[in-house]
Amino acid sequence: AQSVTQLDSQVPVFEEAPVELRCNYSSSVSVYLFWYVQYPNQGLQLLLKYLSGSTLVKGINGFEAEFNKSQTSFHLRKPSVHISDTAEYFCAVSEGGGGNKLTFGTGTQLKVEL
Amino acid sequence: DVKVTQSSRYLVKRTGEKVFLECVQDMDHENMFWYRQDPGLGLRLIYFSYDVKMKEKGDIPEGYSVSREKKERFSLILESASTNQTSMYLCASMRGGSYNEQFFGPGTRLTVL
């Protein structure tokens, strides 16, 4: 069975500083990886996804993530954060084989401070 | 603009009541999902549906049922609400095929007293 670990429940960072949100997964088959963001009082929206090809994936709002198969990781990065990036970020995995189900991590609350 | 709407943003019910949470999508998507979101636990899948009248259990289906009579509407039913079902409930839809983006509604915060 697949699982996702987001070790950091909260990450405080100052505006314009870089940030990395960590995500590790476990699966016995090939996986497809996603990052979603949830702004306060809203549903989730897709930031980026990795299906195949280049291991560096670029998403919306200047975020990017790198798929590392040997370390089973899919960390999310942004070189310079803004106050508006304050939100909860969820990593999710879908197993290969035509699945439609996502398994989500427990989320990381990013708090950007002035 | 794609849209997933949920019938209520906030709902307060009493233990033992039957509760209906409604979700409607306007994107003609085949797949629809119900999750619950709890602090420290992330999102957990309750049920999903890949076609009208079709449903499959997710990871935590106990205490819940679902109904999908029309393609655009997916209902979550709590037959007899309990306090441990107090949570945020999120609905999502996704077009057919695999590994596509799931589009989420704004959520319903349910409190069971």
mmCIF file with all atom_site columns, C-alpha atoms in Angstrom:
data_model
loop_
_atom_site.group_PDB
_atom_site.id
_atom_site.type_symbol
_atom_site.label_atom_id
_atom_site.label_alt_id
_atom_site.label_comp_id
_atom_site.label_asym_id
_atom_site.label_entity_id
_atom_site.label_seq_id
_atom_site.pdbx_PDB_ins_code
_atom_site.Cartn_x
_atom_site.Cartn_y
_atom_site.Cartn_z
_atom_site.occupancy
_atom_site.B_iso_or_equiv
_atom_site.pdbx_formal_charge
_atom_site.auth_seq_id
_atom_site.auth_comp_id
_atom_site.auth_asym_id
_atom_site.auth_atom_id
_atom_site.pdbx_PDB_model_num
ATOM 1   C CA . ALA A 1 1   ? 0.000   0.000  0.000   1.00 0.00 ? 1   ALA A CA 1
ATOM 2   C CA . GLN A 1 2   ? 1.136   3.501  -0.734  1.00 0.00 ? 2   GLN A CA 1
ATOM 3   C CA . SER A 1 3   ? 1.744   6.126  1.918   1.00 0.00 ? 3   SER A CA 1
ATOM 4   C CA . VAL A 1 4   ? 2.968   9.704  2.119   1.00 0.00 ? 4   VAL A CA 1
ATOM 5   C CA . THR A 1 5   ? 4.952   11.354 4.901   1.00 0.00 ? 5   THR A CA 1
ATOM 6   C CA . GLN A 1 6   ? 5.182   15.076 5.439   1.00 0.00 ? 6   GLN A CA 1
ATOM 7   C CA . LEU A 1 7   ? 7.486   15.372 8.417   1.00 0.00 ? 7   LEU A CA 1
ATOM 8   C CA . ASP A 1 8   ? 7.021   19.101 9.007   1.00 0.00 ? 8   ASP A CA 1
ATOM 9   C CA . SER A 1 9   ? 3.599   20.055 10.283  1.00 0.00 ? 9   SER A CA 1
ATOM 10  C CA . GLN A 1 10  ? 4.493   23.753 10.348  1.00 0.00 ? 10  GLN A CA 1
ATOM 11  C CA . VAL A 1 11  ? 7.153   25.781 8.554   1.00 0.00 ? 11  VAL A CA 1
ATOM 12  C CA . PRO A 1 12  ? 7.597   29.448 9.479   1.00 0.00 ? 12  PRO A CA 1
ATOM 13  C CA . VAL A 1 13  ? 9.614   31.564 7.040   1.00 0.00 ? 13  VAL A CA 1
ATOM 14  C CA . PHE A 1 14  ? 10.253  35.239 6.434   1.00 0.00 ? 14  PHE A CA 1
ATOM 15  C CA . GLU A 1 15  ? 9.017   36.917 3.272   1.00 0.00 ? 15  GLU A CA 1
ATOM 16  C CA . GLU A 1 16  ? 11.437  36.724 0.318   1.00 0.00 ? 16  GLU A CA 1
ATOM 17  C CA . ALA A 1 17  ? 13.315  33.807 1.921   1.00 0.00 ? 17  ALA A CA 1
ATOM 18  C CA . PRO A 1 18  ? 13.526  30.416 0.167   1.00 0.00 ? 18  PRO A CA 1
ATOM 19  C CA . VAL A 1 19  ? 11.472  27.500 1.413   1.00 0.00 ? 19  VAL A CA 1
ATOM 20  C CA . GLU A 1 20  ? 11.446  23.724 1.039   1.00 0.00 ? 20  GLU A CA 1
ATOM 21  C CA . LEU A 1 21  ? 8.520   21.545 2.108   1.00 0.00 ? 21  LEU A CA 1
ATOM 22  C CA . ARG A 1 22  ? 9.453   17.917 2.425   1.00 0.00 ? 22  ARG A CA 1
ATOM 23  C CA . CYS A 1 23  ? 7.522   14.920 1.154   1.00 0.00 ? 23  CYS A CA 1
ATOM 24  C CA . ASN A 1 24  ? 8.522   11.265 1.204   1.00 0.00 ? 24  ASN A CA 1
ATOM 25  C CA . TYR A 1 25  ? 6.463   8.396  -0.128  1.00 0.00 ? 25  TYR A CA 1
ATOM 26  C CA . SER A 1 26  ? 6.475   4.630  0.001   1.00 0.00 ? 26  SER A CA 1
ATOM 27  C CA . SER A 1 27  ? 5.090   2.365  -2.654  1.00 0.00 ? 27  SER A CA 1
ATOM 28  C CA . SER A 1 28  ? 5.891   -0.992 -4.159  1.00 0.00 ? 28  SER A CA 1
ATOM 29  C CA . VAL A 1 29  ? 5.027   0.130  -7.694  1.00 0.00 ? 29  VAL A CA 1
ATOM 30  C CA . SER A 1 30  ? 5.548   3.157  -9.870  1.00 0.00 ? 30  SER A CA 1
ATOM 31  C CA . VAL A 1 31  ? 3.943   6.286  -8.523  1.00 0.00 ? 31  VAL A CA 1
ATOM 32  C CA . TYR A 1 32  ? 2.593   9.589  -9.668  1.00 0.00 ? 32  TYR A CA 1
ATOM 33  C CA . LEU A 1 33  ? 3.052   12.546 -7.346  1.00 0.00 ? 33  LEU A CA 1
ATOM 34  C CA . PHE A 1 34  ? 1.120   15.728 -6.690  1.00 0.00 ? 34  PHE A CA 1
ATOM 35  C CA . TRP A 1 35  ? 1.278   18.864 -4.568  1.00 0.00 ? 35  TRP A CA 1
ATOM 36  C CA . TYR A 1 36  ? -1.949  20.643 -3.658  1.00 0.00 ? 36  TYR A CA 1
ATOM 37  C CA . VAL A 1 37  ? -2.384  23.929 -1.796  1.00 0.00 ? 37  VAL A CA 1
ATOM 38  C CA . GLN A 1 38  ? -5.258  24.955 0.471   1.00 0.00 ? 38  GLN A CA 1
ATOM 39  C CA . TYR A 1 39  ? -5.679  28.656 1.185   1.00 0.00 ? 39  TYR A CA 1
ATOM 40  C CA . PRO A 1 40  ? -7.670  29.593 4.309   1.00 0.00 ? 40  PRO A CA 1
ATOM 41  C CA . ASN A 1 41  ? -11.364 28.710 4.059   1.00 0.00 ? 41  ASN A CA 1
ATOM 42  C CA . GLN A 1 42  ? -10.996 27.231 0.600   1.00 0.00 ? 42  GLN A CA 1
ATOM 43  C CA . GLY A 1 43  ? -10.798 23.825 -1.021  1.00 0.00 ? 43  GLY A CA 1
ATOM 44  C CA . LEU A 1 44  ? -7.575  22.392 -2.407  1.00 0.00 ? 44  LEU A CA 1
ATOM 45  C CA . GLN A 1 45  ? -6.091  23.345 -5.771  1.00 0.00 ? 45  GLN A CA 1
ATOM 46  C CA . LEU A 1 46  ? -3.342  21.671 -7.758  1.00 0.00 ? 46  LEU A CA 1
ATOM 47  C CA . LEU A 1 47  ? 0.128   23.239 -7.623  1.00 0.00 ? 47  LEU A CA 1
ATOM 48  C CA . LEU A 1 48  ? 1.987   20.723 -9.765  1.00 0.00 ? 48  LEU A CA 1
ATOM 49  C CA . LYS A 1 49  ? 2.255   17.037 -10.615 1.00 0.00 ? 49  LYS A CA 1
ATOM 50  C CA . TYR A 1 50  ? 4.866   14.528 -11.711 1.00 0.00 ? 50  TYR A CA 1
ATOM 51  C CA . LEU A 1 51  ? 3.768   11.755 -14.054 1.00 0.00 ? 51  LEU A CA 1
ATOM 52  C CA . SER A 1 52  ? 6.918   10.967 -16.055 1.00 0.00 ? 52  SER A CA 1
ATOM 53  C CA . GLY A 1 53  ? 9.796   12.610 -17.889 1.00 0.00 ? 53  GLY A CA 1
ATOM 54  C CA . SER A 1 54  ? 11.877  15.379 -16.361 1.00 0.00 ? 54  SER A CA 1
ATOM 55  C CA . THR A 1 55  ? 12.251  14.960 -12.622 1.00 0.00 ? 55  THR A CA 1
ATOM 56  C CA . LEU A 1 56  ? 12.070  18.716 -12.057 1.00 0.00 ? 56  LEU A CA 1
ATOM 57  C CA . VAL A 1 57  ? 8.491   19.871 -12.285 1.00 0.00 ? 57  VAL A CA 1
ATOM 58  C CA . LYS A 1 58  ? 7.413   23.497 -12.381 1.00 0.00 ? 58  LYS A CA 1
ATOM 59  C CA . GLY A 1 59  ? 4.028   24.558 -11.079 1.00 0.00 ? 59  GLY A CA 1
ATOM 60  C CA . ILE A 1 60  ? 1.956   27.644 -10.498 1.00 0.00 ? 60  ILE A CA 1
ATOM 61  C CA . ASN A 1 61  ? 2.953   30.641 -8.373  1.00 0.00 ? 61  ASN A CA 1
ATOM 62  C CA . GLY A 1 62  ? 6.700   30.009 -8.814  1.00 0.00 ? 62  GLY A CA 1
ATOM 63  C CA . PHE A 1 63  ? 6.756   26.626 -7.044  1.00 0.00 ? 63  PHE A CA 1
ATOM 64  C CA . GLU A 1 64  ? 8.728   23.647 -8.281  1.00 0.00 ? 64  GLU A CA 1
ATOM 65  C CA . ALA A 1 65  ? 9.353   20.109 -7.058  1.00 0.00 ? 65  ALA A CA 1
ATOM 66  C CA . GLU A 1 66  ? 11.939  17.453 -7.776  1.00 0.00 ? 66  GLU A CA 1
ATOM 67  C CA . PHE A 1 67  ? 11.169  13.754 -7.999  1.00 0.00 ? 67  PHE A CA 1
ATOM 68  C CA . ASN A 1 68  ? 13.968  11.651 -6.515  1.00 0.00 ? 68  ASN A CA 1
ATOM 69  C CA . LYS A 1 69  ? 13.295  7.971  -7.000  1.00 0.00 ? 69  LYS A CA 1
ATOM 70  C CA . SER A 1 70  ? 16.295  6.703  -5.023  1.00 0.00 ? 70  SER A CA 1
ATOM 71  C CA . GLN A 1 71  ? 15.315  8.776  -1.992  1.00 0.00 ? 71  GLN A CA 1
ATOM 72  C CA . THR A 1 72  ? 11.565  8.316  -2.589  1.00 0.00 ? 72  THR A CA 1
ATOM 73  C CA . SER A 1 73  ? 11.080  12.044 -2.180  1.00 0.00 ? 73  SER A CA 1
ATOM 74  C CA . PHE A 1 74  ? 9.161   14.822 -3.895  1.00 0.00 ? 74  PHE A CA 1
ATOM 75  C CA . HIS A 1 75  ? 10.135  18.016 -2.073  1.00 0.00 ? 75  HIS A CA 1
ATOM 76  C CA . LEU A 1 76  ? 8.462   21.318 -2.924  1.00 0.00 ? 76  LEU A CA 1
ATOM 77  C CA . ARG A 1 77  ? 10.554  24.480 -3.237  1.00 0.00 ? 77  ARG A CA 1
ATOM 78  C CA . LYS A 1 78  ? 10.189  28.166 -3.878  1.00 0.00 ? 78  LYS A CA 1
ATOM 79  C CA . PRO A 1 79  ? 13.205  30.494 -4.087  1.00 0.00 ? 79  PRO A CA 1
ATOM 80  C CA . SER A 1 80  ? 11.429  33.539 -2.619  1.00 0.00 ? 80  SER A CA 1
ATOM 81  C CA . VAL A 1 81  ? 8.118   33.355 -0.775  1.00 0.00 ? 81  VAL A CA 1
ATOM 82  C CA . HIS A 1 82  ? 5.429   35.983 -0.462  1.00 0.00 ? 82  HIS A CA 1
ATOM 83  C CA . ILE A 1 83  ? 2.903   36.651 2.270   1.00 0.00 ? 83  ILE A CA 1
ATOM 84  C CA . SER A 1 84  ? 0.205   35.310 -0.061  1.00 0.00 ? 84  SER A CA 1
ATOM 85  C CA . ASP A 1 85  ? 1.890   31.879 -0.011  1.00 0.00 ? 85  ASP A CA 1
ATOM 86  C CA . THR A 1 86  ? 0.665   31.356 3.553   1.00 0.00 ? 86  THR A CA 1
ATOM 87  C CA . ALA A 1 87  ? -1.444  28.205 3.246   1.00 0.00 ? 87  ALA A CA 1
ATOM 88  C CA . GLU A 1 88  ? -1.477  24.486 3.926   1.00 0.00 ? 88  GLU A CA 1
ATOM 89  C CA . TYR A 1 89  ? 0.344   22.290 1.441   1.00 0.00 ? 89  TYR A CA 1
ATOM 90  C CA . PHE A 1 90  ? -0.470  18.646 0.806   1.00 0.00 ? 90  PHE A CA 1
ATOM 91  C CA . CYS A 1 91  ? 1.636   16.063 -0.966  1.00 0.00 ? 91  CYS A CA 1
ATOM 92  C CA . ALA A 1 92  ? -0.276  13.184 -2.578  1.00 0.00 ? 92  ALA A CA 1
ATOM 93  C CA . VAL A 1 93  ? 0.553   9.963  -4.407  1.00 0.00 ? 93  VAL A CA 1
ATOM 94  C CA . SER A 1 94  ? -1.320  7.812  -6.883  1.00 0.00 ? 94  SER A CA 1
ATOM 95  C CA . GLU A 1 95  ? -0.086  4.341  -7.718  1.00 0.00 ? 95  GLU A CA 1
ATOM 96  C CA . GLY A 1 96  ? 0.492   3.176  -11.265 1.00 0.00 ? 96  GLY A CA 1
ATOM 97  C CA . GLY A 1 97  ? -1.978  0.916  -12.996 1.00 0.00 ? 97  GLY A CA 1
ATOM 98  C CA . GLY A 1 98  ? -4.709  3.347  -13.936 1.00 0.00 ? 98  GLY A CA 1
ATOM 99  C CA . GLY A 1 99  ? -5.719  4.392  -10.467 1.00 0.00 ? 99  GLY A CA 1
ATOM 100 C CA . ASN A 1 100 ? -7.842  7.419  -9.760  1.00 0.00 ? 100 ASN A CA 1
ATOM 101 C CA . LYS A 1 101 ? -7.338  7.421  -6.011  1.00 0.00 ? 101 LYS A CA 1
ATOM 102 C CA . LEU A 1 102 ? -4.981  9.756  -4.236  1.00 0.00 ? 102 LEU A CA 1
ATOM 103 C CA . THR A 1 103 ? -3.337  9.150  -0.879  1.00 0.00 ? 103 THR A CA 1
ATOM 104 C CA . PHE A 1 104 ? -2.604  12.436 0.877   1.00 0.00 ? 104 PHE A CA 1
ATOM 105 C CA . GLY A 1 105 ? 0.020   13.354 3.428   1.00 0.00 ? 105 GLY A CA 1
ATOM 106 C CA . THR A 1 106 ? -0.924  15.062 6.673   1.00 0.00 ? 106 THR A CA 1
ATOM 107 C CA . GLY A 1 107 ? -0.097  18.520 5.342   1.00 0.00 ? 107 GLY A CA 1
ATOM 108 C CA . THR A 1 108 ? 2.429   21.263 6.077   1.00 0.00 ? 108 THR A CA 1
ATOM 109 C CA . GLN A 1 109 ? 1.269   24.674 7.240   1.00 0.00 ? 109 GLN A CA 1
ATOM 110 C CA . LEU A 1 110 ? 3.483   27.328 5.644   1.00 0.00 ? 110 LEU A CA 1
ATOM 111 C CA . LYS A 1 111 ? 3.407   30.618 7.520   1.00 0.00 ? 111 LYS A CA 1
ATOM 112 C CA . VAL A 1 112 ? 5.133   33.532 5.832   1.00 0.00 ? 112 VAL A CA 1
ATOM 113 C CA . GLU A 1 113 ? 6.030   36.415 8.126   1.00 0.00 ? 113 GLU A CA 1
ATOM 114 C CA . LEU A 1 114 ? 7.131   39.965 7.411   1.00 0.00 ? 114 LEU A CA 1
ATOM 115 C CA . ASP B 2 1   ? -14.457 28.466 -14.877 1.00 0.00 ? 1   ASP B CA 1
ATOM 116 C CA . VAL B 2 2   ? -14.712 25.006 -13.385 1.00 0.00 ? 2   VAL B CA 1
ATOM 117 C CA . LYS B 2 3   ? -16.804 24.655 -10.306 1.00 0.00 ? 3   LYS B CA 1
ATOM 118 C CA . VAL B 2 4   ? -17.525 22.191 -7.522  1.00 0.00 ? 4   VAL B CA 1
ATOM 119 C CA . THR B 2 5   ? -20.147 23.387 -5.080  1.00 0.00 ? 5   THR B CA 1
ATOM 120 C CA . GLN B 2 6   ? -21.159 21.957 -1.732  1.00 0.00 ? 6   GLN B CA 1
ATOM 121 C CA . SER B 2 7   ? -24.595 22.580 -0.279  1.00 0.00 ? 7   SER B CA 1
ATOM 122 C CA . SER B 2 8   ? -23.484 24.083 3.032   1.00 0.00 ? 8   SER B CA 1
ATOM 123 C CA . ARG B 2 9   ? -20.318 25.702 4.380   1.00 0.00 ? 9   ARG B CA 1
ATOM 124 C CA . TYR B 2 10  ? -21.300 25.067 7.999   1.00 0.00 ? 10  TYR B CA 1
ATOM 125 C CA . LEU B 2 11  ? -23.699 22.511 9.432   1.00 0.00 ? 11  LEU B CA 1
ATOM 126 C CA . VAL B 2 12  ? -24.638 21.657 13.015  1.00 0.00 ? 12  VAL B CA 1
ATOM 127 C CA . LYS B 2 13  ? -26.496 18.404 13.721  1.00 0.00 ? 13  LYS B CA 1
ATOM 128 C CA . ARG B 2 14  ? -27.385 16.320 16.747  1.00 0.00 ? 14  ARG B CA 1
ATOM 129 C CA . THR B 2 15  ? -26.205 12.801 17.531  1.00 0.00 ? 15  THR B CA 1
ATOM 130 C CA . GLY B 2 16  ? -28.381 10.228 15.811  1.00 0.00 ? 16  GLY B CA 1
ATOM 131 C CA . GLU B 2 17  ? -29.664 12.532 13.072  1.00 0.00 ? 17  GLU B CA 1
ATOM 132 C CA . LYS B 2 18  ? -29.478 11.524 9.416   1.00 0.00 ? 18  LYS B CA 1
ATOM 133 C CA . VAL B 2 19  ? -27.259 13.967 7.559   1.00 0.00 ? 19  VAL B CA 1
ATOM 134 C CA . PHE B 2 20  ? -27.015 14.639 3.828   1.00 0.00 ? 20  PHE B CA 1
ATOM 135 C CA . LEU B 2 21  ? -24.052 16.470 2.298   1.00 0.00 ? 21  LEU B CA 1
ATOM 136 C CA . GLU B 2 22  ? -24.517 17.408 -1.325  1.00 0.00 ? 22  GLU B CA 1
ATOM 137 C CA . CYS B 2 23  ? -21.896 18.054 -3.967  1.00 0.00 ? 23  CYS B CA 1
ATOM 138 C CA . VAL B 2 24  ? -22.477 19.287 -7.508  1.00 0.00 ? 24  VAL B CA 1
ATOM 139 C CA . GLN B 2 25  ? -19.940 19.725 -10.315 1.00 0.00 ? 25  GLN B CA 1
ATOM 140 C CA . ASP B 2 26  ? -20.483 21.489 -13.624 1.00 0.00 ? 26  ASP B CA 1
ATOM 141 C CA . MET B 2 27  ? -17.550 19.976 -15.551 1.00 0.00 ? 27  MET B CA 1
ATOM 142 C CA . ASP B 2 28  ? -19.178 16.751 -16.782 1.00 0.00 ? 28  ASP B CA 1
ATOM 143 C CA . HIS B 2 29  ? -16.568 14.771 -14.846 1.00 0.00 ? 29  HIS B CA 1
ATOM 144 C CA . GLU B 2 30  ? -16.906 11.012 -14.518 1.00 0.00 ? 30  GLU B CA 1
ATOM 145 C CA . ASN B 2 31  ? -15.192 10.679 -11.153 1.00 0.00 ? 31  ASN B CA 1
ATOM 146 C CA . MET B 2 32  ? -16.288 12.177 -7.852  1.00 0.00 ? 32  MET B CA 1
ATOM 147 C CA . PHE B 2 33  ? -14.844 11.801 -4.371  1.00 0.00 ? 33  PHE B CA 1
ATOM 148 C CA . TRP B 2 34  ? -15.689 12.473 -0.734  1.00 0.00 ? 34  TRP B CA 1
ATOM 149 C CA . TYR B 2 35  ? -12.911 13.136 1.785   1.00 0.00 ? 35  TYR B CA 1
ATOM 150 C CA . ARG B 2 36  ? -12.819 14.152 5.386   1.00 0.00 ? 36  ARG B CA 1
ATOM 151 C CA . GLN B 2 37  ? -10.100 16.479 6.623   1.00 0.00 ? 37  GLN B CA 1
ATOM 152 C CA . ASP B 2 38  ? -8.937  16.457 10.238  1.00 0.00 ? 38  ASP B CA 1
ATOM 153 C CA . PRO B 2 39  ? -5.999  18.327 11.821  1.00 0.00 ? 39  PRO B CA 1
ATOM 154 C CA . GLY B 2 40  ? -2.876  16.225 11.803  1.00 0.00 ? 40  GLY B CA 1
ATOM 155 C CA . LEU B 2 41  ? -4.490  13.516 9.673   1.00 0.00 ? 41  LEU B CA 1
ATOM 156 C CA . GLY B 2 42  ? -4.688  15.239 6.302   1.00 0.00 ? 42  GLY B CA 1
ATOM 157 C CA . LEU B 2 43  ? -7.368  14.140 3.846   1.00 0.00 ? 43  LEU B CA 1
ATOM 158 C CA . ARG B 2 44  ? -8.793  10.659 4.041   1.00 0.00 ? 44  ARG B CA 1
ATOM 159 C CA . LEU B 2 45  ? -10.936 9.156  1.301   1.00 0.00 ? 45  LEU B CA 1
ATOM 160 C CA . ILE B 2 46  ? -14.407 8.055  2.384   1.00 0.00 ? 46  ILE B CA 1
ATOM 161 C CA . TYR B 2 47  ? -16.014 6.966  -0.910  1.00 0.00 ? 47  TYR B CA 1
ATOM 162 C CA . PHE B 2 48  ? -15.611 7.631  -4.591  1.00 0.00 ? 48  PHE B CA 1
ATOM 163 C CA . SER B 2 49  ? -17.659 7.107  -7.720  1.00 0.00 ? 49  SER B CA 1
ATOM 164 C CA . TYR B 2 50  ? -16.400 6.602  -11.261 1.00 0.00 ? 50  TYR B CA 1
ATOM 165 C CA . ASP B 2 51  ? -19.808 6.615  -12.939 1.00 0.00 ? 51  ASP B CA 1
ATOM 166 C CA . VAL B 2 52  ? -23.486 7.158  -12.269 1.00 0.00 ? 52  VAL B CA 1
ATOM 167 C CA . LYS B 2 53  ? -24.813 4.619  -9.745  1.00 0.00 ? 53  LYS B CA 1
ATOM 168 C CA . MET B 2 54  ? -21.286 3.242  -9.252  1.00 0.00 ? 54  MET B CA 1
ATOM 169 C CA . LYS B 2 55  ? -19.426 3.618  -5.974  1.00 0.00 ? 55  LYS B CA 1
ATOM 170 C CA . GLU B 2 56  ? -16.363 2.239  -4.264  1.00 0.00 ? 56  GLU B CA 1
ATOM 171 C CA . LYS B 2 57  ? -15.258 2.357  -0.659  1.00 0.00 ? 57  LYS B CA 1
ATOM 172 C CA . GLY B 2 58  ? -12.298 4.470  0.232   1.00 0.00 ? 58  GLY B CA 1
ATOM 173 C CA . ASP B 2 59  ? -10.120 4.153  3.300   1.00 0.00 ? 59  ASP B CA 1
ATOM 174 C CA . ILE B 2 60  ? -12.674 5.096  5.965   1.00 0.00 ? 60  ILE B CA 1
ATOM 175 C CA . PRO B 2 61  ? -16.203 4.204  4.749   1.00 0.00 ? 61  PRO B CA 1
ATOM 176 C CA . GLU B 2 62  ? -17.605 3.055  8.106   1.00 0.00 ? 62  GLU B CA 1
ATOM 177 C CA . GLY B 2 63  ? -20.589 5.103  9.193   1.00 0.00 ? 63  GLY B CA 1
ATOM 178 C CA . TYR B 2 64  ? -21.087 6.643  5.748   1.00 0.00 ? 64  TYR B CA 1
ATOM 179 C CA . SER B 2 65  ? -22.923 5.850  2.534   1.00 0.00 ? 65  SER B CA 1
ATOM 180 C CA . VAL B 2 66  ? -23.136 7.651  -0.803  1.00 0.00 ? 66  VAL B CA 1
ATOM 181 C CA . SER B 2 67  ? -25.512 8.141  -3.683  1.00 0.00 ? 67  SER B CA 1
ATOM 182 C CA . ARG B 2 68  ? -24.885 9.112  -7.283  1.00 0.00 ? 68  ARG B CA 1
ATOM 183 C CA . GLU B 2 69  ? -28.110 9.188  -9.267  1.00 0.00 ? 69  GLU B CA 1
ATOM 184 C CA . LYS B 2 70  ? -26.954 11.862 -11.724 1.00 0.00 ? 70  LYS B CA 1
ATOM 185 C CA . LYS B 2 71  ? -23.520 12.478 -13.173 1.00 0.00 ? 71  LYS B CA 1
ATOM 186 C CA . GLU B 2 72  ? -23.176 15.948 -11.706 1.00 0.00 ? 72  GLU B CA 1
ATOM 187 C CA . ARG B 2 73  ? -24.298 15.166 -8.158  1.00 0.00 ? 73  ARG B CA 1
ATOM 188 C CA . PHE B 2 74  ? -22.646 13.053 -5.449  1.00 0.00 ? 74  PHE B CA 1
ATOM 189 C CA . SER B 2 75  ? -24.213 12.843 -2.005  1.00 0.00 ? 75  SER B CA 1
ATOM 190 C CA . LEU B 2 76  ? -22.620 11.740 1.248   1.00 0.00 ? 76  LEU B CA 1
ATOM 191 C CA . ILE B 2 77  ? -24.993 10.330 3.854   1.00 0.00 ? 77  ILE B CA 1
ATOM 192 C CA . LEU B 2 78  ? -24.418 9.894  7.555   1.00 0.00 ? 78  LEU B CA 1
ATOM 193 C CA . GLU B 2 79  ? -27.160 7.452  8.543   1.00 0.00 ? 79  GLU B CA 1
ATOM 194 C CA . SER B 2 80  ? -26.878 8.204  12.262  1.00 0.00 ? 80  SER B CA 1
ATOM 195 C CA . ALA B 2 81  ? -24.474 11.019 12.994  1.00 0.00 ? 81  ALA B CA 1
ATOM 196 C CA . SER B 2 82  ? -22.024 10.621 15.861  1.00 0.00 ? 82  SER B CA 1
ATOM 197 C CA . THR B 2 83  ? -19.717 13.105 17.556  1.00 0.00 ? 83  THR B CA 1
ATOM 198 C CA . ASN B 2 84  ? -16.635 11.457 16.026  1.00 0.00 ? 84  ASN B CA 1
ATOM 199 C CA . GLN B 2 85  ? -17.945 12.468 12.609  1.00 0.00 ? 85  GLN B CA 1
ATOM 200 C CA . THR B 2 86  ? -17.422 16.132 13.439  1.00 0.00 ? 86  THR B CA 1
ATOM 201 C CA . SER B 2 87  ? -15.023 17.182 10.698  1.00 0.00 ? 87  SER B CA 1
ATOM 202 C CA . MET B 2 88  ? -14.447 19.128 7.499   1.00 0.00 ? 88  MET B CA 1
ATOM 203 C CA . TYR B 2 89  ? -15.853 17.289 4.476   1.00 0.00 ? 89  TYR B CA 1
ATOM 204 C CA . LEU B 2 90  ? -14.427 17.954 1.032   1.00 0.00 ? 90  LEU B CA 1
ATOM 205 C CA . CYS B 2 91  ? -15.878 16.886 -2.278  1.00 0.00 ? 91  CYS B CA 1
ATOM 206 C CA . ALA B 2 92  ? -13.806 16.620 -5.456  1.00 0.00 ? 92  ALA B CA 1
ATOM 207 C CA . SER B 2 93  ? -14.362 15.725 -9.077  1.00 0.00 ? 93  SER B CA 1
ATOM 208 C CA . MET B 2 94  ? -12.025 14.545 -11.819 1.00 0.00 ? 94  MET B CA 1
ATOM 209 C CA . ARG B 2 95  ? -12.479 13.797 -15.500 1.00 0.00 ? 95  ARG B CA 1
ATOM 210 C CA . GLY B 2 96  ? -12.107 10.245 -16.779 1.00 0.00 ? 96  GLY B CA 1
ATOM 211 C CA . GLY B 2 97  ? -8.705  8.672  -17.322 1.00 0.00 ? 97  GLY B CA 1
ATOM 212 C CA . SER B 2 98  ? -5.896  8.544  -14.826 1.00 0.00 ? 98  SER B CA 1
ATOM 213 C CA . TYR B 2 99  ? -3.731  10.962 -12.897 1.00 0.00 ? 99  TYR B CA 1
ATOM 214 C CA . ASN B 2 100 ? -5.801  13.956 -13.822 1.00 0.00 ? 100 ASN B CA 1
ATOM 215 C CA . GLU B 2 101 ? -6.314  16.940 -11.572 1.00 0.00 ? 101 GLU B CA 1
ATOM 216 C CA . GLN B 2 102 ? -8.941  16.676 -8.885  1.00 0.00 ? 102 GLN B CA 1
ATOM 217 C CA . PHE B 2 103 ? -11.042 19.831 -8.468  1.00 0.00 ? 103 PHE B CA 1
ATOM 218 C CA . PHE B 2 104 ? -12.226 20.501 -4.936  1.00 0.00 ? 104 PHE B CA 1
ATOM 219 C CA . GLY B 2 105 ? -15.235 22.200 -3.452  1.00 0.00 ? 105 GLY B CA 1
ATOM 220 C CA . PRO B 2 106 ? -14.862 24.690 -0.576  1.00 0.00 ? 106 PRO B CA 1
ATOM 221 C CA . GLY B 2 107 ? -15.798 22.136 2.073   1.00 0.00 ? 107 GLY B CA 1
ATOM 222 C CA . THR B 2 108 ? -18.552 21.652 4.636   1.00 0.00 ? 108 THR B CA 1
ATOM 223 C CA . ARG B 2 109 ? -17.636 21.977 8.289   1.00 0.00 ? 109 ARG B CA 1
ATOM 224 C CA . LEU B 2 110 ? -19.938 19.583 10.119  1.00 0.00 ? 110 LEU B CA 1
ATOM 225 C CA . THR B 2 111 ? -20.369 19.704 13.887  1.00 0.00 ? 111 THR B CA 1
ATOM 226 C CA . VAL B 2 112 ? -22.253 16.875 15.570  1.00 0.00 ? 112 VAL B CA 1
ATOM 227 C CA . LEU B 2 113 ? -23.408 17.702 19.093  1.00 0.00 ? 113 LEU B CA 1
#
